[in-house]
Coordinates of N, CA and C in Angstrom, one line a residue:
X1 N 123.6 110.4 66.6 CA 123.7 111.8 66.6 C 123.2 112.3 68.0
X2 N 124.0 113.5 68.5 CA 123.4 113.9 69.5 C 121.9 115.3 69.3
X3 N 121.0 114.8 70.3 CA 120.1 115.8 70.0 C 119.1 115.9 71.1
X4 N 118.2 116.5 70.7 CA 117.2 117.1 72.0 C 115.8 116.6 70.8
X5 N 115.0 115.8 72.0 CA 113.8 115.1 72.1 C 112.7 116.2 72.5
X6 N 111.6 117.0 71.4 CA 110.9 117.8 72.2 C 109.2 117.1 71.7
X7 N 108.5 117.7 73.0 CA 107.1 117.2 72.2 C 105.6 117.7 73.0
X8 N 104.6 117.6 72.5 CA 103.9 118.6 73.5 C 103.4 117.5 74.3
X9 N 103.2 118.1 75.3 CA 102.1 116.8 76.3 C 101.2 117.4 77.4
X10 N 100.0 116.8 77.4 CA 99.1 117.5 78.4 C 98.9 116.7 79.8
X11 N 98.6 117.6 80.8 CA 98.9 116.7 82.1 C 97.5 117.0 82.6
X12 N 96.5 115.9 83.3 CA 95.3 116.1 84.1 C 96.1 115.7 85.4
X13 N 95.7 116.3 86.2 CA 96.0 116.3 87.8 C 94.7 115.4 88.4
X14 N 95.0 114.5 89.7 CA 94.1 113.9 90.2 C 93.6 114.4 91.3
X15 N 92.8 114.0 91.9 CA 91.6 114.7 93.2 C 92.5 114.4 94.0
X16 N 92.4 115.0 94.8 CA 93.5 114.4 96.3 C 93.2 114.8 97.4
X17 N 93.1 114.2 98.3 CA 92.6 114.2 99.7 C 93.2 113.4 100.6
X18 N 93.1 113.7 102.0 CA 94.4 113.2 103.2 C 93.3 112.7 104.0
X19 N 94.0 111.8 104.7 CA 93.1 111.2 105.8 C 94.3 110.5 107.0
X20 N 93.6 110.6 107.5 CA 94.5 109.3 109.5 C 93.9 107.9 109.7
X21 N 95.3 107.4 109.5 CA 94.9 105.9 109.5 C 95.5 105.6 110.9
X22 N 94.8 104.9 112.1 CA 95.6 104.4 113.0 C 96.3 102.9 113.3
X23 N 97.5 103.1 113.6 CA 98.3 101.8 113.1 C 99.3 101.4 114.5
X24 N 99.8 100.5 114.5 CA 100.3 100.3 115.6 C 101.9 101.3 116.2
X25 N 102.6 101.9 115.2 CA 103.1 103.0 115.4 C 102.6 104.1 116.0
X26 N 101.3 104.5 115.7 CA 100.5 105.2 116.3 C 99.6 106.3 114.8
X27 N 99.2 107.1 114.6 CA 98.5 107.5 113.7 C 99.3 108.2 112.7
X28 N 99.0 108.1 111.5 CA 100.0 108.6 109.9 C 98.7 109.0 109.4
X29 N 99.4 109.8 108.2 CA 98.8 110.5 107.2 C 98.8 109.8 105.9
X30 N 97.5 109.5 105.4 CA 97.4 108.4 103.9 C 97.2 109.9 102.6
X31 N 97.6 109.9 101.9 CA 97.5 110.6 101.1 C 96.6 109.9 99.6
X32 N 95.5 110.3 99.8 CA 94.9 109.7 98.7 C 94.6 110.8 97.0
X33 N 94.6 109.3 96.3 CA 94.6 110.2 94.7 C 94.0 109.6 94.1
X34 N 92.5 110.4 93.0 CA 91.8 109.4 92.4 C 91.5 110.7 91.1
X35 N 91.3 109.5 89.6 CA 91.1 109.9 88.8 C 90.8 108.9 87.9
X36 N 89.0 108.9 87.8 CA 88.2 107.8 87.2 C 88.4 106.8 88.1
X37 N 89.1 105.4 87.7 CA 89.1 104.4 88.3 C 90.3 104.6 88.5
X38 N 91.3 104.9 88.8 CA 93.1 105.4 89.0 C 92.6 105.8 90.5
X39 N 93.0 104.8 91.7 CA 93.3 105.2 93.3 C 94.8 105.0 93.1
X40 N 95.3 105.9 94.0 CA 96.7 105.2 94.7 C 96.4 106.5 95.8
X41 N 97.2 105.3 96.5 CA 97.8 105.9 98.0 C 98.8 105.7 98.2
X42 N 99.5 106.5 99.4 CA 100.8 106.8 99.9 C 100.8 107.4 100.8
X43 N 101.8 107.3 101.7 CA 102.2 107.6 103.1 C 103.1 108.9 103.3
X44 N 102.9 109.7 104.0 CA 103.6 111.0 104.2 C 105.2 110.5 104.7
X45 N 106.1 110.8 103.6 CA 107.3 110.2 103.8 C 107.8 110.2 105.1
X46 N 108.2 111.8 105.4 CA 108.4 112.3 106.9 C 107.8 111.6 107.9
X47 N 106.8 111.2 107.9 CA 105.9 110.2 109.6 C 107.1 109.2 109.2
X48 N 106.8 108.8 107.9 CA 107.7 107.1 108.1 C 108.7 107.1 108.5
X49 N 109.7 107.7 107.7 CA 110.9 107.9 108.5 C 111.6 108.3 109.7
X50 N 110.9 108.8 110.3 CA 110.6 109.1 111.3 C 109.9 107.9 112.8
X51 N 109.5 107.2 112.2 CA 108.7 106.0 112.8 C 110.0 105.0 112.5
X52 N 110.7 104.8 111.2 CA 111.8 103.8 110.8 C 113.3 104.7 111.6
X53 N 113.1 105.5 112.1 CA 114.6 106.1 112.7 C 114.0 105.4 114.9
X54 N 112.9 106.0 114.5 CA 112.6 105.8 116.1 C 112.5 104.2 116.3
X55 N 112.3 103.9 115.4 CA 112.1 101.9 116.0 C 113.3 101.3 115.3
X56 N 114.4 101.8 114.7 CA 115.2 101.5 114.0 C 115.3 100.3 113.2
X57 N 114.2 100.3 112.5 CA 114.0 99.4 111.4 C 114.5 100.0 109.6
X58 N 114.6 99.4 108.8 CA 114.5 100.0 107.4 C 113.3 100.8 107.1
X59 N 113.5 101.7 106.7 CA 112.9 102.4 106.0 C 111.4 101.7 104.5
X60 N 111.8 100.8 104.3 CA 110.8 100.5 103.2 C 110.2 99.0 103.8
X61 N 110.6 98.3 104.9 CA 110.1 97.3 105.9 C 109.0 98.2 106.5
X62 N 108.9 99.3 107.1 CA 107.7 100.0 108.3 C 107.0 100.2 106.9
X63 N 107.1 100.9 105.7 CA 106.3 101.3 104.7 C 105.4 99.8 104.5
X64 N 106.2 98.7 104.3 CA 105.5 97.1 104.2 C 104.1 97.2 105.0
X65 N 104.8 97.7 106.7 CA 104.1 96.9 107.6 C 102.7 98.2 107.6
X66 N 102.9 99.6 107.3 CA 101.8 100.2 107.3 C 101.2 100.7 106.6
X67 N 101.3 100.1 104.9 CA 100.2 99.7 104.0 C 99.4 98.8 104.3
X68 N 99.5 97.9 105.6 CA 98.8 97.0 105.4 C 97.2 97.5 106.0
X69 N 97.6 98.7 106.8 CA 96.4 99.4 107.3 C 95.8 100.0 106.2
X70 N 96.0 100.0 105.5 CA 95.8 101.1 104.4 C 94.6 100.1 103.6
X71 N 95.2 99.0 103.2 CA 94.5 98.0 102.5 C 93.4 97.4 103.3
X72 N 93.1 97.5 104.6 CA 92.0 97.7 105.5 C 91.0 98.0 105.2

């Protein structure tokens, strides 16, 4: 049958804060998110792409190479 899936759901948002990591591209924006023991980070898409257009590498190769600062 076709049909529509409804249901309620609650969402908690995590703490978020930005910081400058310096990397051999030169300095990016880490975007950090925490909630309890839940970190994740991530990279301001725009710097990357931007760093993967100007050194004309792939796009998710430069993301490889500047998490590694991240994990620092």
């Amino acid at each position: 049958t076709i049909g529509i899936r409804k249901y309620e759901a609650e969402r908690t948002c995590m703490e978020r804060s930005m910081r400058c990591v310096d990397t051999v591209y030169g300095t990016i924006t880490v975007k950090s998110c925490v909630y309890g023991d839940i970190k994740k980070e991530t990279l301001e898409y725009e710097e990357v792409a931007q760093i993967a257009r100007k050194h004309q590498k792939p796009y998710l190769h430069v993301v490889e190479e500047l998490m590694k600062y991240i994990k620092e």
